Short mmCIF file of C-alpha atoms and ligand atoms in Angstrom, two decimals:
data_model
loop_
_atom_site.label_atom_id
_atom_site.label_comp_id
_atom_site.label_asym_id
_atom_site.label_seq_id
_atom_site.Cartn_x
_atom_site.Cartn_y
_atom_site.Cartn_z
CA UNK A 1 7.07 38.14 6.37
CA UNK A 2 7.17 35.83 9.40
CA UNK A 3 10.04 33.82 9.87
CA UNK A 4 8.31 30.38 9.18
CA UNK A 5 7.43 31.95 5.71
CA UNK A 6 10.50 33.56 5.46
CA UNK A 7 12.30 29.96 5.60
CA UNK A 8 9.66 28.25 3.87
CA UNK A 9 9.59 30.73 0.85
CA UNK A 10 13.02 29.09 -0.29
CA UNK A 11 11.25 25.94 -0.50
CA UNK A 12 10.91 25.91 -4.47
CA UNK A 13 11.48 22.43 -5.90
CA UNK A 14 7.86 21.55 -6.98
CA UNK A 15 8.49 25.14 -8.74
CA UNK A 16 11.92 24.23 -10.32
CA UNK A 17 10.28 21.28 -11.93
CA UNK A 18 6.75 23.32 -13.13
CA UNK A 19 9.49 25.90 -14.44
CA UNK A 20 10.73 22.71 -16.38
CA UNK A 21 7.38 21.93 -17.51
CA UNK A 22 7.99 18.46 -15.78
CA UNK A 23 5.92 18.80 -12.33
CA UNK A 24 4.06 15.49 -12.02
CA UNK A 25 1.61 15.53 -9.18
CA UNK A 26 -2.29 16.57 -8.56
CA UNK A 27 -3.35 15.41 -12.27
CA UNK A 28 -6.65 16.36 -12.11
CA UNK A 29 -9.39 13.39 -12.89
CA UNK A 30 -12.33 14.46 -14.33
CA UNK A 31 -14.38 11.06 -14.04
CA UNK A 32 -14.26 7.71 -12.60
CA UNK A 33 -10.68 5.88 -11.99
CA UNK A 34 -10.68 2.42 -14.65
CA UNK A 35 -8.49 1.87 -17.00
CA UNK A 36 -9.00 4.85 -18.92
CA UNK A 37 -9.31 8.28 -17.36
CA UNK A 38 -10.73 11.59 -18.56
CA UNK A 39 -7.49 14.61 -18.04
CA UNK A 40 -8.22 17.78 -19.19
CA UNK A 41 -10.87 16.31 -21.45
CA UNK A 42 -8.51 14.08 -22.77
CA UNK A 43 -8.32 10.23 -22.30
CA UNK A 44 -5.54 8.81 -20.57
CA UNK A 45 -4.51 4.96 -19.75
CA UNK A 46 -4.84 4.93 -16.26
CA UNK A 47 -1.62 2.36 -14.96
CA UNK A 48 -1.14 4.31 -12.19
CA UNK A 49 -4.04 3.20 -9.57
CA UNK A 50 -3.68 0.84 -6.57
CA UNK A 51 -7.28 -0.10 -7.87
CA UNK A 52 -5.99 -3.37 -8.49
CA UNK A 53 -9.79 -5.54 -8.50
CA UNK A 54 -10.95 -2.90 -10.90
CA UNK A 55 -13.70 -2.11 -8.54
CA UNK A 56 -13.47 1.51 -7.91
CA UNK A 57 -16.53 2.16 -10.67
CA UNK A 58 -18.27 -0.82 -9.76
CA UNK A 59 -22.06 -0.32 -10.19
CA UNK A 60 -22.75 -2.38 -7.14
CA UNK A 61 -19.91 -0.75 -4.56
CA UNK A 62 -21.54 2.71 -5.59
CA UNK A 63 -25.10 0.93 -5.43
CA UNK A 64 -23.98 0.19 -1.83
CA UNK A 65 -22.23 3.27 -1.29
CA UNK A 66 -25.67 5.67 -1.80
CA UNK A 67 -27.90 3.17 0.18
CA UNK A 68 -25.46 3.44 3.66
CA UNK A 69 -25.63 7.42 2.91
CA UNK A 70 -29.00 6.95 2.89
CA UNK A 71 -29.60 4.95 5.53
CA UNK A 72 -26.92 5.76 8.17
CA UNK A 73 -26.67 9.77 6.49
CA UNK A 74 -23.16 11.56 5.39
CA UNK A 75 -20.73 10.86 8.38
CA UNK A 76 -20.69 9.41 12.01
CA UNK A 77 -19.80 12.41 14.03
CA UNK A 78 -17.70 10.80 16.45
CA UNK A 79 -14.72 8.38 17.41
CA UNK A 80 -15.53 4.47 17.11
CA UNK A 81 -14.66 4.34 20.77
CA UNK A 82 -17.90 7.06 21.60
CA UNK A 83 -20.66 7.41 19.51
CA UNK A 84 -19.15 6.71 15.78
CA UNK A 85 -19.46 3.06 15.93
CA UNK A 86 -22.37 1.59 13.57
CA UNK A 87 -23.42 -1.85 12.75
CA UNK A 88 -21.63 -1.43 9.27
CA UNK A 89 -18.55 -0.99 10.83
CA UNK A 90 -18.91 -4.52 13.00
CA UNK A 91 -20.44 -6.29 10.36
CA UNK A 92 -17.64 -5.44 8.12
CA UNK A 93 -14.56 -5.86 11.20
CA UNK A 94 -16.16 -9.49 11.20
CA UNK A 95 -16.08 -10.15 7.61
CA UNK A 96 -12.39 -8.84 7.68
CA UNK A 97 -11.43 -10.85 10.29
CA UNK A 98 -12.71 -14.15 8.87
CA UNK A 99 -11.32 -13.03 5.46
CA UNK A 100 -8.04 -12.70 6.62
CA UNK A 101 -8.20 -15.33 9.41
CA UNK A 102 -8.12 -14.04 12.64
CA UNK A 103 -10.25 -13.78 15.30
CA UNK A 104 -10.96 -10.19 15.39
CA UNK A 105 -10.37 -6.97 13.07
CA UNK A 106 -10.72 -2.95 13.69
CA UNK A 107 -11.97 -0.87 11.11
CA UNK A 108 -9.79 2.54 10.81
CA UNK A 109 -10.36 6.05 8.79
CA UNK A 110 -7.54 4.91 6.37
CA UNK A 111 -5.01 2.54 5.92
CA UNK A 112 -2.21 5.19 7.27
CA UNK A 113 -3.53 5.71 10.63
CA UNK A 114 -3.36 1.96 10.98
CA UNK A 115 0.14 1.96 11.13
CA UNK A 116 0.44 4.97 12.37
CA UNK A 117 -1.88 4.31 15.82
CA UNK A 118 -0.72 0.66 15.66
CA UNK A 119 2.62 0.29 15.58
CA UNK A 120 2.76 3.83 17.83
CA UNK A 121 0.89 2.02 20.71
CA UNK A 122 1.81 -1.86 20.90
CA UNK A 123 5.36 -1.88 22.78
CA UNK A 124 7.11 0.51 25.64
CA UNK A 125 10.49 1.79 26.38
CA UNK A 126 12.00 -1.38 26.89
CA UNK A 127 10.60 -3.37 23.68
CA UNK A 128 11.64 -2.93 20.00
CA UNK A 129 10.35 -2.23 16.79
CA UNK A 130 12.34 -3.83 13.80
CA UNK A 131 11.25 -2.98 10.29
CA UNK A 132 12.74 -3.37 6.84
CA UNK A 133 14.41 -0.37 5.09
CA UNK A 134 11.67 0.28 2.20
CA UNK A 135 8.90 -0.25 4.69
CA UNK A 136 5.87 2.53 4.06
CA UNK A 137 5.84 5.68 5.52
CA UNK A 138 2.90 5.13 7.64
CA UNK A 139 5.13 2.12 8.96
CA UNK A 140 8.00 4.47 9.56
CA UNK A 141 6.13 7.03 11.32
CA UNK A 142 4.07 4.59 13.50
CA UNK A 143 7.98 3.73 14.75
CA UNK A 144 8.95 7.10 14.97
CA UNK A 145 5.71 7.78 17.35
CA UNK A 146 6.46 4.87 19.60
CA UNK A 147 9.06 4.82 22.54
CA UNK A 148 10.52 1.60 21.91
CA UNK A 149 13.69 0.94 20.55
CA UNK A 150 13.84 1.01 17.07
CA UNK A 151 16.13 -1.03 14.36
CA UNK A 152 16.46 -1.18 10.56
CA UNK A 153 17.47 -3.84 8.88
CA UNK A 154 18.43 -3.61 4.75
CA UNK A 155 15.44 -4.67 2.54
CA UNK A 156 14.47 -8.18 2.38
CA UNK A 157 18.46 -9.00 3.89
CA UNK A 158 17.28 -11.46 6.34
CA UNK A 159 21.07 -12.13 7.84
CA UNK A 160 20.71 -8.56 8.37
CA UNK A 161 17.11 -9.25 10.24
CA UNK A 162 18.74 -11.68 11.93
CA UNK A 163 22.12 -9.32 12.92
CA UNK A 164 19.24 -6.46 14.53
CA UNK A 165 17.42 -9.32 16.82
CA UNK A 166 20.78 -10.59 17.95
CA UNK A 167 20.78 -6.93 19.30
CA UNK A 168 17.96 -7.10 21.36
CA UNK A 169 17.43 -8.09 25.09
CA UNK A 170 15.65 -12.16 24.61
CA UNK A 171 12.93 -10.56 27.40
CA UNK A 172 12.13 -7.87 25.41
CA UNK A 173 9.08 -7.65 22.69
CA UNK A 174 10.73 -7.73 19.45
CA UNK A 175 7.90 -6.71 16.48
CA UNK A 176 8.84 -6.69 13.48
CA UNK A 177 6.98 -4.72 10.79
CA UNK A 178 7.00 -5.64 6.73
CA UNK A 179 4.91 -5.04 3.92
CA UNK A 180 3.84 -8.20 2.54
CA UNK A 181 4.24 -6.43 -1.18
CA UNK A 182 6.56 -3.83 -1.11
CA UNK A 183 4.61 -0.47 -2.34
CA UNK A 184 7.29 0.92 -4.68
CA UNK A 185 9.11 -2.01 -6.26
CA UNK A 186 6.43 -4.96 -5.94
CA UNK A 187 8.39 -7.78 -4.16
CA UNK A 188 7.16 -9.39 -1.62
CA UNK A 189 8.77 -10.00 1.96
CA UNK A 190 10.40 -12.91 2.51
CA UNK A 191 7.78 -14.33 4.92
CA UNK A 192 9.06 -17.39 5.43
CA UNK A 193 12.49 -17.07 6.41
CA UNK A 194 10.87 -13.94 8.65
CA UNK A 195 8.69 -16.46 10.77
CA UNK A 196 11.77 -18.82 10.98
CA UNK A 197 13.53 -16.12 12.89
CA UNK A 198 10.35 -15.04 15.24
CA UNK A 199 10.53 -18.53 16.38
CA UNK A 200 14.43 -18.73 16.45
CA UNK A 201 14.44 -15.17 18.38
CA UNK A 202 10.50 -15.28 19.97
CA UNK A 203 9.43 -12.81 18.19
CA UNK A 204 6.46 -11.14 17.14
CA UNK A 205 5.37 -10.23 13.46
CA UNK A 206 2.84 -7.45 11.70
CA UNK A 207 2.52 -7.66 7.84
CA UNK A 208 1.10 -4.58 5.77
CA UNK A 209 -1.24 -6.61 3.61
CA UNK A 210 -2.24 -2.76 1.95
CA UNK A 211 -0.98 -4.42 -1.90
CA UNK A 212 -1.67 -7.83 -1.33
CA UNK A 213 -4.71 -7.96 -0.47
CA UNK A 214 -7.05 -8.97 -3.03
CA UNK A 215 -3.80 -9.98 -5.27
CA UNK A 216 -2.82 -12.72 -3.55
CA UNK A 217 -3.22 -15.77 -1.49
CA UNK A 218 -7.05 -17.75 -1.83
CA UNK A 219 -9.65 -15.14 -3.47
CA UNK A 220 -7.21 -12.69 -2.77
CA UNK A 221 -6.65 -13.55 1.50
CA UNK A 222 -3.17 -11.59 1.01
CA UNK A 223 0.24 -12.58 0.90
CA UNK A 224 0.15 -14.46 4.52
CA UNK A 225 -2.38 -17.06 3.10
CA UNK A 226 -0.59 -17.07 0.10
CA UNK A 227 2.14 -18.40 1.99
CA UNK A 228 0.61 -20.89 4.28
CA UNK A 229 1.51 -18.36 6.92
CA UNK A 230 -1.58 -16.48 8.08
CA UNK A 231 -1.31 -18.06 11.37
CA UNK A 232 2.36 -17.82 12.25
CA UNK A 233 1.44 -13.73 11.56
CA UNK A 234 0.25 -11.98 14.98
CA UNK A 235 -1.13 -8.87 13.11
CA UNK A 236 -2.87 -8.54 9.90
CA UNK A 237 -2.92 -4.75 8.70
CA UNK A 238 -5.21 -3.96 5.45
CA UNK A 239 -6.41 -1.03 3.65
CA UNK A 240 -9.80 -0.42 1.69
CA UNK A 241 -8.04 2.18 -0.56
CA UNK A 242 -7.11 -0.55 -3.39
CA UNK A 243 -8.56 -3.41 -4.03
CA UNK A 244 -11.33 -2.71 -1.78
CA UNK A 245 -12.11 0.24 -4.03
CA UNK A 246 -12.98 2.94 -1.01
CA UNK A 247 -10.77 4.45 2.00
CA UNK A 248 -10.36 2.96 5.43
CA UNK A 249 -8.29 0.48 6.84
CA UNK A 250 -8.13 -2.47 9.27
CA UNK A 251 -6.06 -4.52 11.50
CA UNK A 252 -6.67 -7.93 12.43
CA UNK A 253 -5.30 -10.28 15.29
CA UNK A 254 -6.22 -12.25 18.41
CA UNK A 255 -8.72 -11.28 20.99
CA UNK A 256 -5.78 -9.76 23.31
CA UNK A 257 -3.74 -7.63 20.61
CA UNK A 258 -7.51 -6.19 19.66
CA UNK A 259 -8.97 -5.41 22.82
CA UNK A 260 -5.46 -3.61 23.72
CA UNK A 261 -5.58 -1.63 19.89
CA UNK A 262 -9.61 -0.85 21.31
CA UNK A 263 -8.66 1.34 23.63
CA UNK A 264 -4.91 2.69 23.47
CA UNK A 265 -4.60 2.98 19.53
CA UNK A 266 -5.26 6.98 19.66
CA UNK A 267 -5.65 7.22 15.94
CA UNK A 268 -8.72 4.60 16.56
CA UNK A 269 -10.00 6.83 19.63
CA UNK A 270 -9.31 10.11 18.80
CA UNK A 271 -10.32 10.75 15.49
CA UNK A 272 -13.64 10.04 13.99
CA UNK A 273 -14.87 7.12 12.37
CA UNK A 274 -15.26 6.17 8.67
CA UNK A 275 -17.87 7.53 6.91
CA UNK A 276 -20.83 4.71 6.03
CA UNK A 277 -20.70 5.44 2.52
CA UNK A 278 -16.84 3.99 2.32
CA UNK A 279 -17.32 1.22 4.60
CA UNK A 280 -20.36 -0.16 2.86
CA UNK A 281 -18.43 0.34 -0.27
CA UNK A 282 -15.64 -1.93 1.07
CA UNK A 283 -18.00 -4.39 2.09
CA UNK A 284 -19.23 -4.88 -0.76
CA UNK A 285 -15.92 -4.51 -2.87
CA UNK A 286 -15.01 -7.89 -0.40
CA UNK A 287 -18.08 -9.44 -0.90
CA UNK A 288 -17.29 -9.30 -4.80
CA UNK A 289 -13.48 -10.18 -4.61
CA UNK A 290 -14.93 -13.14 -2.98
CA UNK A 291 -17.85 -14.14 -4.98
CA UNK A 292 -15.72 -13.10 -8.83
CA UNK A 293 -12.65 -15.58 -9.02
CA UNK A 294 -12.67 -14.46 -12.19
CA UNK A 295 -11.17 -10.66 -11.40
CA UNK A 296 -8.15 -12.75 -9.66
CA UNK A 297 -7.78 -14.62 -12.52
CA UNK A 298 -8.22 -11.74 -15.14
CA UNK A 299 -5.79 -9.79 -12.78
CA UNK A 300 -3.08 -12.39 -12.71
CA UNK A 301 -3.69 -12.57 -16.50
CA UNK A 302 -2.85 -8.72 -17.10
CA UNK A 303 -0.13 -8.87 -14.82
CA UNK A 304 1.66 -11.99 -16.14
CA UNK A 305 1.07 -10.34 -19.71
CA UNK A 306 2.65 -6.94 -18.68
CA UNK A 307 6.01 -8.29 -17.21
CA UNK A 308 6.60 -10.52 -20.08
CA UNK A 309 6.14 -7.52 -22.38
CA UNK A 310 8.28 -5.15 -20.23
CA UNK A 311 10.87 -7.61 -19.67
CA UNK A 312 10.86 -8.27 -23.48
CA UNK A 313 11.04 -4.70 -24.51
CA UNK A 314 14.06 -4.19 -22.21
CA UNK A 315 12.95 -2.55 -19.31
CA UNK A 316 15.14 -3.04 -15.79
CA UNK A 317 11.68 -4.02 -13.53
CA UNK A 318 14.01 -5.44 -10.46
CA UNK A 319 12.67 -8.12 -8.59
CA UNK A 320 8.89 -7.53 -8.64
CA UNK A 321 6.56 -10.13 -8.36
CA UNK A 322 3.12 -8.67 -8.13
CA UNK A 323 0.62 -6.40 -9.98
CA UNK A 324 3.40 -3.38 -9.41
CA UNK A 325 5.61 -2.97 -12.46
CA UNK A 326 8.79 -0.66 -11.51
CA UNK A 327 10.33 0.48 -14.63
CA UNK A 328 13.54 1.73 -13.62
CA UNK A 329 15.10 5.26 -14.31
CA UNK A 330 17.95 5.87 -12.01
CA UNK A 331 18.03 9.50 -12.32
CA UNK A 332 15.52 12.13 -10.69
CA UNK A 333 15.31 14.53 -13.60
CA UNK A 334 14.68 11.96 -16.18
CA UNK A 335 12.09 10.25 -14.16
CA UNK A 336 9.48 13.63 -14.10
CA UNK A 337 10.39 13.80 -17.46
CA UNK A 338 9.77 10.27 -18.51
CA UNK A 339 6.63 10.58 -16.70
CA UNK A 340 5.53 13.62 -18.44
CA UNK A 341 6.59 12.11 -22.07
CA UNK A 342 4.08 9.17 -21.22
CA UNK A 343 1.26 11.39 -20.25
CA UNK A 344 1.55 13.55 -23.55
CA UNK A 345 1.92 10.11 -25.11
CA UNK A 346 -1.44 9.03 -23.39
CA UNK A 347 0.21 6.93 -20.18
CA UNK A 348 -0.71 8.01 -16.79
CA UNK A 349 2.05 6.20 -14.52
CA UNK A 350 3.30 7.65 -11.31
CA UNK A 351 7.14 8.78 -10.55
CA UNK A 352 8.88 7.74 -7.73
CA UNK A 353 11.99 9.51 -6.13
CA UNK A 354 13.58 9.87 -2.72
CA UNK A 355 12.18 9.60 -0.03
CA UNK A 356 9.93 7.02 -1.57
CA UNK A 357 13.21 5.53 -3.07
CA UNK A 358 16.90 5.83 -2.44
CA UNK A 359 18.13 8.29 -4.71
CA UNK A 360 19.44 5.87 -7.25
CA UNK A 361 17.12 3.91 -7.21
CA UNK A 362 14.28 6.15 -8.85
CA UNK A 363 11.55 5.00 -11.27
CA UNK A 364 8.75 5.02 -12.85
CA UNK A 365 5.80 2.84 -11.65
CA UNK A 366 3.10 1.04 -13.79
CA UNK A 367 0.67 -0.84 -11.82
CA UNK A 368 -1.91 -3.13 -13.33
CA UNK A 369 -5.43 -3.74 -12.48
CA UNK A 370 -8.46 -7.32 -13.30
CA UNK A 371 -9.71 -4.92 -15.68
CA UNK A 372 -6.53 -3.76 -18.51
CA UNK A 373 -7.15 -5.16 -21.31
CA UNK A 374 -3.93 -6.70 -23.43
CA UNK A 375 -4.88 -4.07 -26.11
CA UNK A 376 -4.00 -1.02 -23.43
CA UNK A 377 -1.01 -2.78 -22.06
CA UNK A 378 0.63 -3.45 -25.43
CA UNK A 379 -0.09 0.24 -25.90
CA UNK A 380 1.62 1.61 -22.47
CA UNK A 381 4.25 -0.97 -23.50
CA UNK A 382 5.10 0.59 -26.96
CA UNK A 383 4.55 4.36 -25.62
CA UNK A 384 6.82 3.91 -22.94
CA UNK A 385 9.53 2.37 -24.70
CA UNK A 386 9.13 5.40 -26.77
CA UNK A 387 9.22 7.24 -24.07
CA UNK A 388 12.55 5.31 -22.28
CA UNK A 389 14.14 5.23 -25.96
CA UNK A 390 13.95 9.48 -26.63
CA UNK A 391 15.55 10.02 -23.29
CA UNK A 392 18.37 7.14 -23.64
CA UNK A 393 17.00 5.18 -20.47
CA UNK A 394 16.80 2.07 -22.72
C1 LIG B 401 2.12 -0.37 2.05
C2 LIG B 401 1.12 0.68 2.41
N1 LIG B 401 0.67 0.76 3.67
C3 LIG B 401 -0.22 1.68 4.05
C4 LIG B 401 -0.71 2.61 3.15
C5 LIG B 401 -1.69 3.64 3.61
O1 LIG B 401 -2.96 3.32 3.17
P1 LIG B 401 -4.07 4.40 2.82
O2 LIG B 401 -3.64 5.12 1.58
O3 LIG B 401 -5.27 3.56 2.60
O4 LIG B 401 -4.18 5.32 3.97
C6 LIG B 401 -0.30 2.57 1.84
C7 LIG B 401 -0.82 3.54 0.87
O5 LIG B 401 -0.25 3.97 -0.05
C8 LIG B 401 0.66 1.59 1.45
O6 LIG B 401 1.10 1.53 0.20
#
């Protein structure tokens, strides 16, 4: 045995928890992702998708989907920045752009290598990259990529913002990075006191609109519009791989922040370019979101209905304020098995333990989406207390 799988062989905690019967990950789905799914040729409540417009089976986004493979054939072949760019992929970076309300937007492979090529590239040795503790990991590793400086500041403390840009040199950059809806626990950054503090300290802000988008703000604009703020934000990240029902991502800001991502962003440059297939399907997944107020509406419904019930049955669900339920557990062991409980139950809902969490902090999370009806949330809501009750968690 080599000695990278001599070390790696005494990496067994996925097996300690398949020992326990318990593992929770790679489900297999055996049809489309709604609100029901088929397991094992079983049906399953699906409350675990980011699919929060309900689009993902969408006759027209597949309709739209087939005609670009069609048309355009089964990939690109080649980096945006060579000969991977098609007139999808403009016509959709405009759309985007005017969507969110910028001037310009760049169309990515997925919502990760956003972050990861944005963030990476923007600022130099001298500059600094500020983001809150619970920020995603494509956030965290776009800092860790980049030479700047980089501070941490607890989540959503904003005296504790304020403590890291005392820190920095006034002449420097200063960027901070949020999500507008944090991923795990479903609150949403405090954007207003943030772009008190980029004016106070001239700074310069980037919100992760990945779960706000198409939740929030004007037929679902994101949390920036939703608070007034869109143009106090200097960069607009997005991803297709929720409500826009496909996979790719974008970023959006002025003319000079674009034509600098254009052509130093290496994930943009160096790795090929979405496939037409997903980005007609996101076009046309935005082209519904904005032409169906309705899905808002019905989404806003579902959710409103499934924290009342939660909150009413008991459950600790912190200080979310979105379409992202976090029922908490506090313990790692009883969250895989509160999880698996669910799913015999009929529940699909996805655990979520360090690093995705601090370690006391673990849960379970139930995410909702335009198309749950109150029928199958009244049902996750009495299997899961079921659940939470057997195991003493409520
Ligand atoms: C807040 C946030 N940002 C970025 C991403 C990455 O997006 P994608 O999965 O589309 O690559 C995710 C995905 O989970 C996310 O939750």
């Amino acid at each position: 045995m080599g000695l990278l799988q001599e070390k790696l062989a005494k990496y067994n905690l996925p097996q300690q928890f398949m020992a326990k019967g318990v593992y929770p990950y790679f489900r297999e789905i055996e049809g489309k992702q709604g609100t029901e799914v088929e397991m094992g040729g079983h049906k399953v409540l699906m409350f675990g998708s980011n699919a929060y417009t309900g689009l993902t089976g969408d006759e027209r986004v597949i309709e739209a989907g087939i005609n670009a493979m069609h048309k355009y054939g089964s990939g690109c072949a080649g980096s945006r920045f060579l000969n991977g760019t098609l007139d999808l992929h403009v016509q959709l970076e405009k759309e985007l752009a005017a969507f969110v309300g910028k001037d310009e937007a760049l169309c990515f492979s997925t919502g990760f290598t956003v972050n990861s090529g944005v963030i990476s590239c923007l600022t130099d040795r001298n500059d600094y990259i500020i983001c809150d503790d619970r920020d995603h990991a494509s956030i965290v590793d776009g800092r860790r990529l980049s030479f700047s400086q980089q501070l941490k500041y607890k989540h959503n403390d904003m005296a504790d913002l304020e403590k890291q840009l005392q820190k920095c040199n006034p002449d420097s950059v200063k960027l901070i990075v949020v999500d507008g809806v944090f991923s795990m626990e479903g609150d949403l950054a405090n954007l207003p006191e943030i772009v008190r503090l980029k004016h106070k300290y001239n700074a310069t802000i980037m919100v992760d609109e990945a779960h706000g988008l198409g939740v929030f703000g004007k037929q679902g604009r994101g949390v920036c519009d939703h608070f007034g703020l869109t143009d106090e934000i200097d960069l607009i990240m997005g991803t297709f791989s929720k409500s826009l029902a496909s996979i790719g991502g974008f970023i959006a800001a002025d003319e000079s922040i674009i034509n600098w991502l254009r052509h130093n962003a290496r994930t943009y440059i160096f790795s090929a370019s979405n496939t037409p297939a997903a980005t007609a399907a996101a076009l046309e997944a935005l082209h519904i979101i904005q032409n169906e107020p309705e899905r808002l509406e019905a989404l806003w419904e579902a959710t409103n209905y499934a924290l009342k019930c939660f909150r009413e049955a008991g459950f600790e669900i912190g200080a979310t304020e979105s379409p992202i339920i976090p029922l908490y557990v506090r313990d790692t062991d009883k969250t895989f098995m509160v999880t698996k409980l669910a799913f015999d139950e009929g529940v699909f809902i996805n655990p979520v333990i360090p690093p995705a969490c601090a370690p006391q902090d673990t849960l379970v999370r139930v995410a909702l989406m335009a198309t749950h009806t109150k029928e199958q949330i009244d049902s996750a809501v009495e299997k899961l207390t079921k659940a939470f009750k057997t195991l003493d968690i409520l």
